[in-house]
PDB file of C-alpha atoms in Angstrom:
ATOM      1  CA  MET U   1     -14.734   1.789  -7.718  1.00 93.00           C
ATOM      2  CA  THR U   2     -11.855  -0.427  -8.809  1.00 97.00           C
ATOM      3  CA  PHE U   3     -10.472  -2.000  -5.635  1.00 98.00           C
ATOM      4  CA  SER U   4     -11.886  -3.443  -2.423  1.00 98.00           C
ATOM      5  CA  ILE U   5      -9.058  -4.417  -0.089  1.00 98.00           C
ATOM      6  CA  ILE U   6     -10.071  -6.820   2.665  1.00 98.00           C
ATOM      7  CA  VAL U   7      -8.068  -7.005   5.891  1.00 98.00           C
ATOM      8  CA  VAL U   8      -9.136  -9.686   8.361  1.00 97.00           C
ATOM      9  CA  SER U   9      -7.900  -9.125  11.901  1.00 97.00           C
ATOM     10  CA  TYR U  10      -7.912 -10.616  15.362  1.00 97.00           C
ATOM     11  CA  ASN U  11      -5.610  -9.301  18.086  1.00 97.00           C
ATOM     12  CA  ALA U  12      -3.129  -8.248  15.405  1.00 96.00           C
ATOM     13  CA  GLY U  13      -1.467  -5.502  17.438  1.00 95.00           C
ATOM     14  CA  GLU U  14       0.410  -2.844  15.487  1.00 95.00           C
ATOM     15  CA  LYS U  15       0.457  -5.029  12.356  1.00 96.00           C
ATOM     16  CA  LEU U  16      -3.118  -4.033  11.570  1.00 96.00           C
ATOM     17  CA  GLN U  17      -2.333  -0.321  11.566  1.00 95.00           C
ATOM     18  CA  LYS U  18       0.822  -0.790   9.477  1.00 95.00           C
ATOM     19  CA  THR U  19      -1.078  -2.784   6.868  1.00 97.00           C
ATOM     20  CA  ILE U  20      -3.736  -0.066   6.664  1.00 96.00           C
ATOM     21  CA  GLU U  21      -1.023   2.604   6.376  1.00 95.00           C
ATOM     22  CA  SER U  22       0.529   0.793   3.398  1.00 97.00           C
ATOM     23  CA  ILE U  23      -2.834   1.021   1.638  1.00 97.00           C
ATOM     24  CA  ARG U  24      -3.486   4.647   2.516  1.00 96.00           C
ATOM     25  CA  ALA U  25      -0.025   5.583   1.250  1.00 97.00           C
ATOM     26  CA  GLN U  26      -1.041   4.655  -2.310  1.00 98.00           C
ATOM     27  CA  THR U  27      -1.014   7.347  -4.978  1.00 98.00           C
ATOM     28  CA  GLU U  28      -4.118   5.702  -6.482  1.00 98.00           C
ATOM     29  CA  ASP U  29      -7.150   6.423  -4.314  1.00 96.00           C
ATOM     30  CA  ASP U  30      -9.751   4.417  -6.223  1.00 97.00           C
ATOM     31  CA  TYR U  31     -10.189   1.898  -3.418  1.00 98.00           C
ATOM     32  CA  GLU U  32     -12.025   1.018  -0.235  1.00 98.00           C
ATOM     33  CA  ILE U  33     -10.689  -0.857   2.790  1.00 98.00           C
ATOM     34  CA  ILE U  34     -12.863  -3.459   4.481  1.00 97.00           C
ATOM     35  CA  VAL U  35     -11.642  -4.422   7.958  1.00 97.00           C
ATOM     36  CA  GLN U  36     -13.350  -7.544   9.291  1.00 98.00           C
ATOM     37  CA  ASP U  37     -12.402  -8.043  12.926  1.00 97.00           C
ATOM     38  CA  GLY U  38     -13.056 -11.102  15.065  1.00 97.00           C
ATOM     39  CA  LEU U  39     -13.764  -9.143  18.258  1.00 96.00           C
ATOM     40  CA  SER U  40     -10.177  -8.265  19.123  1.00 96.00           C
ATOM     41  CA  THR U  41      -9.372  -7.573  22.763  1.00 96.00           C
ATOM     42  CA  ASP U  42      -5.859  -6.135  22.377  1.00 95.00           C
ATOM     43  CA  GLY U  43      -6.931  -2.583  21.522  1.00 93.00           C
ATOM     44  CA  SER U  44      -5.599  -2.828  17.963  1.00 94.00           C
ATOM     45  CA  VAL U  45      -8.848  -1.765  16.297  1.00 93.00           C
ATOM     46  CA  GLY U  46      -9.066   1.281  18.539  1.00 89.00           C
ATOM     47  CA  ALA U  47      -6.105   2.763  16.695  1.00 82.00           C
ATOM     48  CA  LEU U  48      -7.942   2.700  13.357  1.00 88.00           C
ATOM     49  CA  SER U  49      -9.152   5.912  11.774  1.00 81.00           C
ATOM     50  CA  PRO U  50     -12.408   5.070   9.994  1.00 79.00           C
ATOM     51  CA  GLY U  51     -13.306   7.297   7.083  1.00 81.00           C
ATOM     52  CA  GLU U  52     -14.823   7.237   3.623  1.00 85.00           C
ATOM     53  CA  ASP U  53     -12.053   4.898   2.542  1.00 95.00           C
ATOM     54  CA  LEU U  54     -12.441   2.408   5.425  1.00 96.00           C
ATOM     55  CA  LYS U  55     -15.416   0.326   6.527  1.00 95.00           C
ATOM     56  CA  PHE U  56     -15.126  -1.525   9.817  1.00 95.00           C
ATOM     57  CA  PHE U  57     -17.097  -4.632  10.750  1.00 96.00           C
ATOM     58  CA  ALA U  58     -16.737  -6.836  13.806  1.00 96.00           C
ATOM     59  CA  GLY U  59     -18.247 -10.086  14.932  1.00 96.00           C
ATOM     60  CA  GLU U  60     -17.490 -13.593  16.039  1.00 96.00           C
ATOM     61  CA  ASP U  61     -16.434 -15.852  13.193  1.00 96.00           C
ATOM     62  CA  ALA U  62     -15.528 -19.475  12.571  1.00 96.00           C
ATOM     63  CA  GLY U  63     -12.000 -18.752  11.384  1.00 95.00           C
ATOM     64  CA  ILE U  64     -10.102 -16.656   8.859  1.00 96.00           C
ATOM     65  CA  TYR U  65     -11.979 -17.904   5.785  1.00 98.00           C
ATOM     66  CA  ASP U  66     -15.354 -17.364   7.412  1.00 98.00           C
ATOM     67  CA  ALA U  67     -14.241 -13.807   8.218  1.00 98.00           C
ATOM     68  CA  MET U  68     -13.221 -13.326   4.569  1.00 98.00           C
ATOM     69  CA  ASN U  69     -16.635 -14.520   3.413  1.00 98.00           C
ATOM     70  CA  ARG U  70     -18.316 -12.061   5.773  1.00 98.00           C
ATOM     71  CA  ALA U  71     -16.168  -9.220   4.433  1.00 98.00           C
ATOM     72  CA  ILE U  72     -17.015 -10.087   0.828  1.00 98.00           C
ATOM     73  CA  THR U  73     -20.669  -9.210   1.459  1.00 97.00           C
ATOM     74  CA  HIS U  74     -19.652  -5.572   2.038  1.00 97.00           C
ATOM     75  CA  VAL U  75     -17.455  -4.910  -1.009  1.00 97.00           C
ATOM     76  CA  SER U  76     -18.310  -2.569  -3.865  1.00 96.00           C
ATOM     77  CA  GLY U  77     -15.078  -2.599  -5.922  1.00 97.00           C
ATOM     78  CA  ARG U  78     -14.607  -4.460  -9.196  1.00 98.00           C
ATOM     79  CA  TYR U  79     -11.584  -6.327  -7.874  1.00 98.00           C
ATOM     80  CA  ILE U  80     -10.901  -7.728  -4.424  1.00 98.00           C
ATOM     81  CA  LEU U  81      -7.498  -8.042  -2.774  1.00 98.00           C
ATOM     82  CA  PHE U  82      -6.940  -9.822   0.537  1.00 98.00           C
ATOM     83  CA  LEU U  83      -4.136  -8.487   2.729  1.00 97.00           C
ATOM     84  CA  ASN U  84      -3.227 -10.237   5.957  1.00 95.00           C
ATOM     85  CA  CYS U  85      -2.206  -8.154   8.942  1.00 96.00           C
ATOM     86  CA  GLY U  86       1.563  -7.838   8.667  1.00 95.00           C
ATOM     87  CA  ASP U  87       1.553  -7.872   4.855  1.00 97.00           C
ATOM     88  CA  TYR U  88       2.054  -4.555   3.059  1.00 97.00           C
ATOM     89  CA  LEU U  89       1.671  -3.271  -0.463  1.00 98.00           C
ATOM     90  CA  GLU U  90       5.232  -3.209  -1.773  1.00 96.00           C
ATOM     91  CA  ASP U  91       5.288   0.536  -2.465  1.00 97.00           C
ATOM     92  CA  GLU U  92       2.957   3.485  -2.974  1.00 98.00           C
ATOM     93  CA  GLN U  93       2.538   2.839  -6.717  1.00 98.00           C
ATOM     94  CA  VAL U  94       1.155  -0.716  -6.572  1.00 98.00           C
ATOM     95  CA  LEU U  95      -2.539   0.085  -7.030  1.00 98.00           C
ATOM     96  CA  ALA U  96      -1.785   2.588  -9.788  1.00 98.00           C
ATOM     97  CA  ARG U  97       0.192  -0.036 -11.710  1.00 98.00           C
ATOM     98  CA  VAL U  98      -2.446  -2.716 -11.219  1.00 98.00           C
ATOM     99  CA  LYS U  99      -5.195  -0.339 -12.359  1.00 98.00           C
ATOM    100  CA  ARG U 100      -3.244   0.346 -15.569  1.00 98.00           C
ATOM    101  CA  GLU U 101      -2.931  -3.408 -16.141  1.00 97.00           C
ATOM    102  CA  ILE U 102      -6.688  -3.836 -15.683  1.00 97.00           C
ATOM    103  CA  GLU U 103      -7.523  -0.940 -18.001  1.00 96.00           C
ATOM    104  CA  GLU U 104      -5.165  -2.241 -20.699  1.00 95.00           C
ATOM    105  CA  SER U 105      -6.715  -5.697 -20.423  1.00 94.00           C
ATOM    106  CA  ASP U 106     -10.208  -4.171 -20.653  1.00 93.00           C
ATOM    107  CA  ARG U 107      -9.261  -2.357 -23.845  1.00 91.00           C
ATOM    108  CA  SER U 108      -7.709  -5.487 -25.318  1.00 87.00           C
ATOM    109  CA  VAL U 109     -10.782  -7.598 -24.613  1.00 81.00           C
ATOM    110  CA  THR U 110     -13.058  -4.887 -26.031  1.00 78.00           C
ATOM    111  CA  LEU U 111     -10.993  -4.472 -29.199  1.00 74.00           C
ATOM    112  CA  HIS U 112     -10.926  -8.207 -29.848  1.00 68.00           C
ATOM    113  CA  GLY U 113     -14.563  -8.762 -28.911  1.00 63.00           C
ATOM    114  CA  SER U 114     -17.039  -9.966 -31.482  1.00 52.00           C
ATOM    115  CA  ALA U 115     -19.903  -7.677 -30.553  1.00 51.00           C
ATOM    116  CA  GLY U 116     -21.453  -5.816 -33.413  1.00 52.00           C
ATOM    117  CA  ALA U 117     -23.052  -2.396 -33.443  1.00 48.00           C
ATOM    118  CA  GLY U 118     -25.379  -1.895 -30.537  1.00 50.00           C
ATOM    119  CA  LYS U 119     -24.141  -4.987 -28.713  1.00 61.00           C
ATOM    120  CA  LYS U 120     -22.420  -4.810 -25.356  1.00 63.00           C
ATOM    121  CA  ILE U 121     -19.122  -6.551 -24.664  1.00 69.00           C
ATOM    122  CA  HIS U 122     -19.268  -8.571 -21.450  1.00 79.00           C
ATOM    123  CA  LEU U 123     -15.824  -8.716 -19.920  1.00 87.00           C
ATOM    124  CA  PRO U 124     -14.965 -12.219 -18.693  1.00 90.00           C
ATOM    125  CA  PRO U 125     -14.117 -12.794 -15.018  1.00 96.00           C
ATOM    126  CA  ARG U 126     -10.385 -12.395 -14.473  1.00 97.00           C
ATOM    127  CA  ILE U 127      -7.799 -12.764 -11.764  1.00 98.00           C
ATOM    128  CA  PHE U 128      -4.873 -10.378 -12.035  1.00 98.00           C
ATOM    129  CA  TYR U 129      -1.839 -11.616 -10.137  1.00 98.00           C
ATOM    130  CA  GLY U 130       1.753 -10.554  -9.624  1.00 98.00           C
ATOM    131  CA  ASN U 131       4.871 -11.295  -7.599  1.00 97.00           C
ATOM    132  CA  ILE U 132       5.767 -11.001  -3.935  1.00 96.00           C
ATOM    133  CA  LYS U 133       8.760 -10.085  -1.830  1.00 95.00           C
ATOM    134  CA  GLU U 134       9.359 -12.385   1.118  1.00 93.00           C
ATOM    135  CA  ARG U 135      10.528 -10.442   4.140  1.00 92.00           C
ATOM    136  CA  LYS U 136      11.582 -13.652   5.866  1.00 88.00           C
ATOM    137  CA  THR U 137      14.203 -14.492   3.222  1.00 90.00           C
ATOM    138  CA  GLY U 138      14.545 -11.142   1.440  1.00 89.00           C
ATOM    139  CA  ALA U 139      13.874 -12.873  -1.889  1.00 89.00           C
ATOM    140  CA  HIS U 140      11.692 -11.631  -4.730  1.00 89.00           C
ATOM    141  CA  VAL U 141       9.391 -14.514  -5.662  1.00 92.00           C
ATOM    142  CA  MET U 142       8.112 -14.564  -9.212  1.00 92.00           C
ATOM    143  CA  SER U 143       4.725 -16.169  -9.822  1.00 95.00           C
ATOM    144  CA  ASN U 144       4.291 -18.582 -12.681  1.00 94.00           C
ATOM    145  CA  PRO U 145       3.391 -16.361 -15.667  1.00 95.00           C
ATOM    146  CA  LYS U 146       1.316 -19.176 -17.164  1.00 95.00           C
ATOM    147  CA  ILE U 147      -1.391 -20.918 -15.172  1.00 96.00           C
ATOM    148  CA  ASP U 148      -1.995 -24.420 -16.486  1.00 96.00           C
ATOM    149  CA  ASP U 149      -2.874 -27.827 -15.098  1.00 95.00           C
ATOM    150  CA  PHE U 150       0.545 -28.492 -13.571  1.00 95.00           C
ATOM    151  CA  ALA U 151       0.751 -24.989 -12.120  1.00 95.00           C
ATOM    152  CA  CYS U 152      -2.601 -25.553 -10.414  1.00 97.00           C
ATOM    153  CA  TYR U 153      -1.297 -28.762  -8.868  1.00 96.00           C
ATOM    154  CA  ARG U 154       2.092 -27.439  -7.865  1.00 91.00           C
ATOM    155  CA  ASN U 155       2.097 -23.761  -7.075  1.00 85.00           C
ATOM    156  CA  VAL U 156      -0.673 -21.203  -7.585  1.00 96.00           C
ATOM    157  CA  PRO U 157       0.138 -17.497  -7.036  1.00 97.00           C
ATOM    158  CA  CYS U 158       0.360 -16.144  -3.513  1.00 96.00           C
ATOM    159  CA  HIS U 159      -3.153 -15.278  -2.341  1.00 96.00           C
ATOM    160  CA  GLN U 160      -2.083 -11.771  -1.277  1.00 97.00           C
ATOM    161  CA  ALA U 161      -0.826 -11.022  -4.804  1.00 98.00           C
ATOM    162  CA  CYS U 162      -4.154 -11.840  -6.494  1.00 98.00           C
ATOM    163  CA  PHE U 163      -6.831  -9.335  -7.474  1.00 98.00           C
ATOM    164  CA  TYR U 164     -10.085 -11.277  -7.866  1.00 98.00           C
ATOM    165  CA  ASP U 165     -12.971 -10.185 -10.042  1.00 98.00           C
ATOM    166  CA  ARG U 166     -15.732  -9.502  -7.537  1.00 98.00           C
ATOM    167  CA  ARG U 167     -18.149 -11.690  -9.480  1.00 97.00           C
ATOM    168  CA  LEU U 168     -16.072 -14.771  -8.705  1.00 98.00           C
ATOM    169  CA  LEU U 169     -16.249 -14.260  -4.959  1.00 98.00           C
ATOM    170  CA  LYS U 170     -19.862 -13.139  -4.976  1.00 97.00           C
ATOM    171  CA  LYS U 171     -20.829 -16.291  -6.848  1.00 97.00           C
ATOM    172  CA  ARG U 172     -18.918 -18.604  -4.523  1.00 98.00           C
ATOM    173  CA  GLY U 173     -17.004 -17.832  -1.371  1.00 98.00           C
ATOM    174  CA  PHE U 174     -14.376 -19.866   0.446  1.00 98.00           C
ATOM    175  CA  ARG U 175     -15.211 -23.372   1.672  1.00 98.00           C
ATOM    176  CA  ILE U 176     -14.486 -23.056   5.375  1.00 97.00           C
ATOM    177  CA  ARG U 177     -14.185 -26.812   5.888  1.00 97.00           C
ATOM    178  CA  TYR U 178     -10.656 -26.338   4.555  1.00 97.00           C
ATOM    179  CA  ARG U 179      -8.879 -24.759   7.479  1.00 95.00           C
ATOM    180  CA  VAL U 180      -5.638 -23.735   5.726  1.00 95.00           C
ATOM    181  CA  ARG U 181      -6.196 -24.387   2.020  1.00 97.00           C
ATOM    182  CA  ALA U 182      -9.543 -22.761   1.287  1.00 98.00           C
ATOM    183  CA  ASP U 183      -7.898 -20.043  -0.821  1.00 98.00           C
ATOM    184  CA  TYR U 184      -6.126 -22.726  -2.882  1.00 98.00           C
ATOM    185  CA  GLU U 185      -9.380 -24.640  -3.387  1.00 98.00           C
ATOM    186  CA  HIS U 186     -11.149 -21.442  -4.430  1.00 98.00           C
ATOM    187  CA  PHE U 187      -8.416 -20.603  -6.964  1.00 98.00           C
ATOM    188  CA  LEU U 188      -8.836 -24.042  -8.547  1.00 98.00           C
ATOM    189  CA  TRP U 189     -12.599 -23.529  -8.653  1.00 98.00           C
ATOM    190  CA  CYS U 190     -12.065 -20.192 -10.417  1.00 98.00           C
ATOM    191  CA  TYR U 191      -9.813 -21.855 -12.991  1.00 98.00           C
ATOM    192  CA  TYR U 192     -11.653 -25.128 -13.631  1.00 98.00           C
ATOM    193  CA  LYS U 193     -15.301 -24.297 -12.921  1.00 97.00           C
ATOM    194  CA  ALA U 194     -15.731 -20.546 -13.354  1.00 98.00           C
ATOM    195  CA  HIS U 195     -13.258 -20.493 -16.273  1.00 97.00           C
ATOM    196  CA  ALA U 196     -11.686 -17.270 -15.090  1.00 98.00           C
ATOM    197  CA  SER U 197      -8.897 -15.790 -17.180  1.00 96.00           C
ATOM    198  CA  MET U 198      -5.588 -15.580 -15.312  1.00 97.00           C
ATOM    199  CA  VAL U 199      -3.633 -12.422 -16.128  1.00 97.00           C
ATOM    200  CA  TYR U 200      -0.024 -12.241 -14.963  1.00 97.00           C
ATOM    201  CA  MET U 201       1.349  -8.799 -14.095  1.00 97.00           C
ATOM    202  CA  PRO U 202       5.178  -8.509 -14.062  1.00 96.00           C
ATOM    203  CA  LEU U 203       5.254  -6.408 -10.918  1.00 96.00           C
ATOM    204  CA  THR U 204       5.727  -6.924  -7.195  1.00 97.00           C
ATOM    205  CA  VAL U 205       2.421  -6.534  -5.378  1.00 98.00           C
ATOM    206  CA  VAL U 206       3.064  -7.307  -1.745  1.00 97.00           C
ATOM    207  CA  SER U 207       5.733  -7.429   0.923  1.00 96.00           C
ATOM    208  CA  TYR U 208       4.846 -10.801   2.420  1.00 95.00           C
ATOM    209  CA  GLU U 209       5.551 -11.451   6.086  1.00 91.00           C
ATOM    210  CA  GLY U 210       5.252 -15.242   6.043  1.00 82.00           C
ATOM    211  CA  GLY U 211       5.330 -17.539   9.043  1.00 66.00           C
ATOM    212  CA  GLY U 212       1.609 -17.181   9.636  1.00 58.00           C
ATOM    213  CA  PHE U 213      -1.277 -19.500  10.441  1.00 57.00           C
ATOM    214  CA  SER U 214      -0.748 -21.944   7.573  1.00 56.00           C
ATOM    215  CA  GLU U 215       2.989 -22.280   8.117  1.00 61.00           C
ATOM    216  CA  ASN U 216       3.263 -23.646  11.644  1.00 62.00           C
ATOM    217  CA  ARG U 217       4.214 -27.296  11.996  1.00 64.00           C
ATOM    218  CA  GLY U 218       0.747 -28.640  12.751  1.00 70.00           C
ATOM    219  CA  ASN U 219      -0.916 -26.751   9.937  1.00 84.00           C
ATOM    220  CA  ARG U 220       1.741 -27.806   7.419  1.00 86.00           C
ATOM    221  CA  LYS U 221       0.531 -31.384   7.939  1.00 91.00           C
ATOM    222  CA  ARG U 222      -3.067 -30.265   7.610  1.00 94.00           C
ATOM    223  CA  SER U 223      -2.134 -28.317   4.482  1.00 94.00           C
ATOM    224  CA  ALA U 224      -0.655 -31.411   2.825  1.00 94.00           C
ATOM    225  CA  ALA U 225      -3.756 -33.458   3.691  1.00 96.00           C
ATOM    226  CA  GLU U 226      -6.095 -30.763   2.374  1.00 97.00           C
ATOM    227  CA  HIS U 227      -4.061 -30.458  -0.829  1.00 97.00           C
ATOM    228  CA  LYS U 228      -4.643 -34.159  -1.537  1.00 96.00           C
ATOM    229  CA  ARG U 229      -8.371 -33.798  -0.956  1.00 97.00           C
ATOM    230  CA  ILE U 230      -8.663 -30.705  -3.112  1.00 98.00           C
ATOM    231  CA  VAL U 231      -6.773 -31.929  -6.170  1.00 97.00           C
ATOM    232  CA  LYS U 232      -8.936 -35.051  -6.228  1.00 97.00           C
ATOM    233  CA  LYS U 233     -11.931 -32.749  -6.773  1.00 97.00           C
ATOM    234  CA  TYR U 234     -10.477 -31.154  -9.872  1.00 97.00           C
ATOM    235  CA  MET U 235      -7.978 -33.603 -11.402  1.00 97.00           C
ATOM    236  CA  SER U 236      -7.986 -37.204 -12.545  1.00 96.00           C
ATOM    237  CA  ARG U 237      -5.925 -39.875 -10.792  1.00 95.00           C
ATOM    238  CA  GLY U 238      -3.703 -40.134 -13.848  1.00 96.00           C
ATOM    239  CA  ARG U 239      -2.830 -36.456 -13.829  1.00 95.00           C
ATOM    240  CA  ILE U 240      -2.244 -36.452 -10.075  1.00 96.00           C
ATOM    241  CA  PHE U 241       0.134 -39.406 -10.385  1.00 96.00           C
ATOM    242  CA  LYS U 242       1.994 -37.718 -13.247  1.00 95.00           C
ATOM    243  CA  TYR U 243       2.431 -34.467 -11.350  1.00 94.00           C
ATOM    244  CA  ARG U 244       3.560 -36.227  -8.172  1.00 93.00           C
ATOM    245  CA  LEU U 245       6.138 -38.104 -10.217  1.00 94.00           C
ATOM    246  CA  LEU U 246       7.325 -34.867 -11.833  1.00 90.00           C
ATOM    247  CA  LEU U 247       7.784 -33.225  -8.443  1.00 91.00           C
ATOM    248  CA  PHE U 248       9.683 -36.269  -7.193  1.00 89.00           C
ATOM    249  CA  VAL U 249      12.138 -36.413 -10.078  1.00 91.00           C
ATOM    250  CA  THR U 250      12.704 -32.634  -9.963  1.00 87.00           C
ATOM    251  CA  LEU U 251      13.649 -32.812  -6.266  1.00 77.00           C
ATOM    252  CA  SER U 252      10.724 -30.763  -4.998  1.00 82.00           C
ATOM    253  CA  PRO U 253      11.550 -31.155  -1.250  1.00 80.00           C
ATOM    254  CA  LEU U 254      15.098 -29.912  -1.866  1.00 81.00           C
ATOM    255  CA  ARG U 255      13.866 -26.944  -3.893  1.00 78.00           C
ATOM    256  CA  THR U 256      11.371 -26.065  -1.160  1.00 80.00           C
ATOM    257  CA  TYR U 257      14.161 -26.126   1.395  1.00 79.00           C
ATOM    258  CA  LEU U 258      16.431 -23.914  -0.728  1.00 81.00           C
ATOM    259  CA  ALA U 259      13.594 -21.434  -1.271  1.00 82.00           C
ATOM    260  CA  SER U 260      12.973 -21.167   2.476  1.00 82.00           C
ATOM    261  CA  GLN U 261      16.560 -20.423   3.556  1.00 87.00           C
ATOM    262  CA  GLU U 262      17.821 -16.855   3.676  1.00 80.00           C
ATOM    263  CA  LYS U 263      21.233 -17.766   2.208  1.00 76.00           C
ATOM    264  CA  THR U 264      19.887 -19.696  -0.769  1.00 86.00           C
ATOM    265  CA  ALA U 265      16.436 -18.197  -1.423  1.00 79.00           C
ATOM    266  CA  GLY U 266      17.708 -15.376  -3.662  1.00 81.00           C
ATOM    267  CA  ILE U 267      19.810 -17.737  -5.778  1.00 79.00           C
ATOM    268  CA  TYR U 268      16.924 -20.147  -6.141  1.00 69.00           C
ATOM    269  CA  GLN U 269      14.447 -17.427  -7.122  1.00 82.00           C
ATOM    270  CA  ASN U 270      16.896 -16.013  -9.700  1.00 81.00           C
ATOM    271  CA  LEU U 271      17.129 -19.460 -11.265  1.00 78.00           C
ATOM    272  CA  LYS U 272      13.347 -19.801 -11.264  1.00 75.00           C
ATOM    273  CA  ARG U 273      12.971 -16.463 -13.065  1.00 79.00           C
ATOM    274  CA  ARG U 274      15.326 -17.705 -15.777  1.00 79.00           C
ATOM    275  CA  ILE U 275      13.268 -20.869 -16.173  1.00 78.00           C
ATOM    276  CA  TYR U 276      10.086 -18.815 -16.461  1.00 80.00           C
ATOM    277  CA  GLY U 277      11.748 -16.826 -19.218  1.00 71.00           C
ATOM    278  CA  GLY U 278      12.263 -13.581 -17.360  1.00 57.00           C
ATOM    279  CA  SER U 279      15.330 -11.675 -16.231  1.00 48.00           C
ATOM    280  CA  SER U 280      17.434 -13.156 -13.462  1.00 45.00           C
ATOM    281  CA  LYS U 281      17.173  -9.778 -11.726  1.00 50.00           C
ATOM    282  CA  PRO U 282      14.249  -8.908  -9.413  1.00 52.00           C
ATOM    283  CA  PRO U 283      11.470  -7.017 -11.224  1.00 52.00           C
ATOM    284  CA  ILE U 284      11.822  -3.247 -11.261  1.00 46.00           C
ATOM    285  CA  ASP U 285       8.384  -1.660 -11.144  1.00 46.00           C
ATOM    286  CA  VAL U 286       8.038   1.500 -13.188  1.00 38.00           C
TER     287      VAL U 286
END
């Protein structure tokens, strides 16, 4: 099986069902859905239709990242995608496109491998990631096509647009002491410690709702504090100072504001795509 799609829920209402429907609408059926529920009381899980494609688990948890860790123990797919309730796969072809990207990467690694006759090529752990569409602003947000040191400090890909090699998450789950940045910390661990290969896919993966747990006012402050703690684990003081200075001189707060406003988000994202070397037009998935 290629994909395990994890959906963590708690009193999500109709959002849970709509997220599941976006998965079941896929033309590619090489997937399983893992729903990890935190003992919802709103009746939302009662509307689910369990089947061969959907496994349902429920239990009290210590937060969203603890629930994700619990769900990981049940997966059987090669690659894991996390979808929040209210986030949807952009269209019915997403999994088919991502599977083609994975298969092409597999062939490339095999062809360029150094194994001789009778030796087996061991594919390295990889994270395949793409772009998102923000429903809040209507903008198509392009991920950085090259993950490097500065990208890890500044802006890693949206968590819901990343397909993680199962081995990465089986080896080490999310550190739940980080309440809003555990996915960011785990991505940095994958890059710096597990030496995962980051493979950019020029396609839109998810329709992203935004405005969730990590984006309320209180958690934005917590997010900033956790970011400081996390980068100190993986980067030297000199690099951190350099990257903070770069963000300051490139007017990072202003750019963040422009990217968050409906009237300016599209213009800003078009400019960012030009800087990344792509078309100024939103990606057209074929």
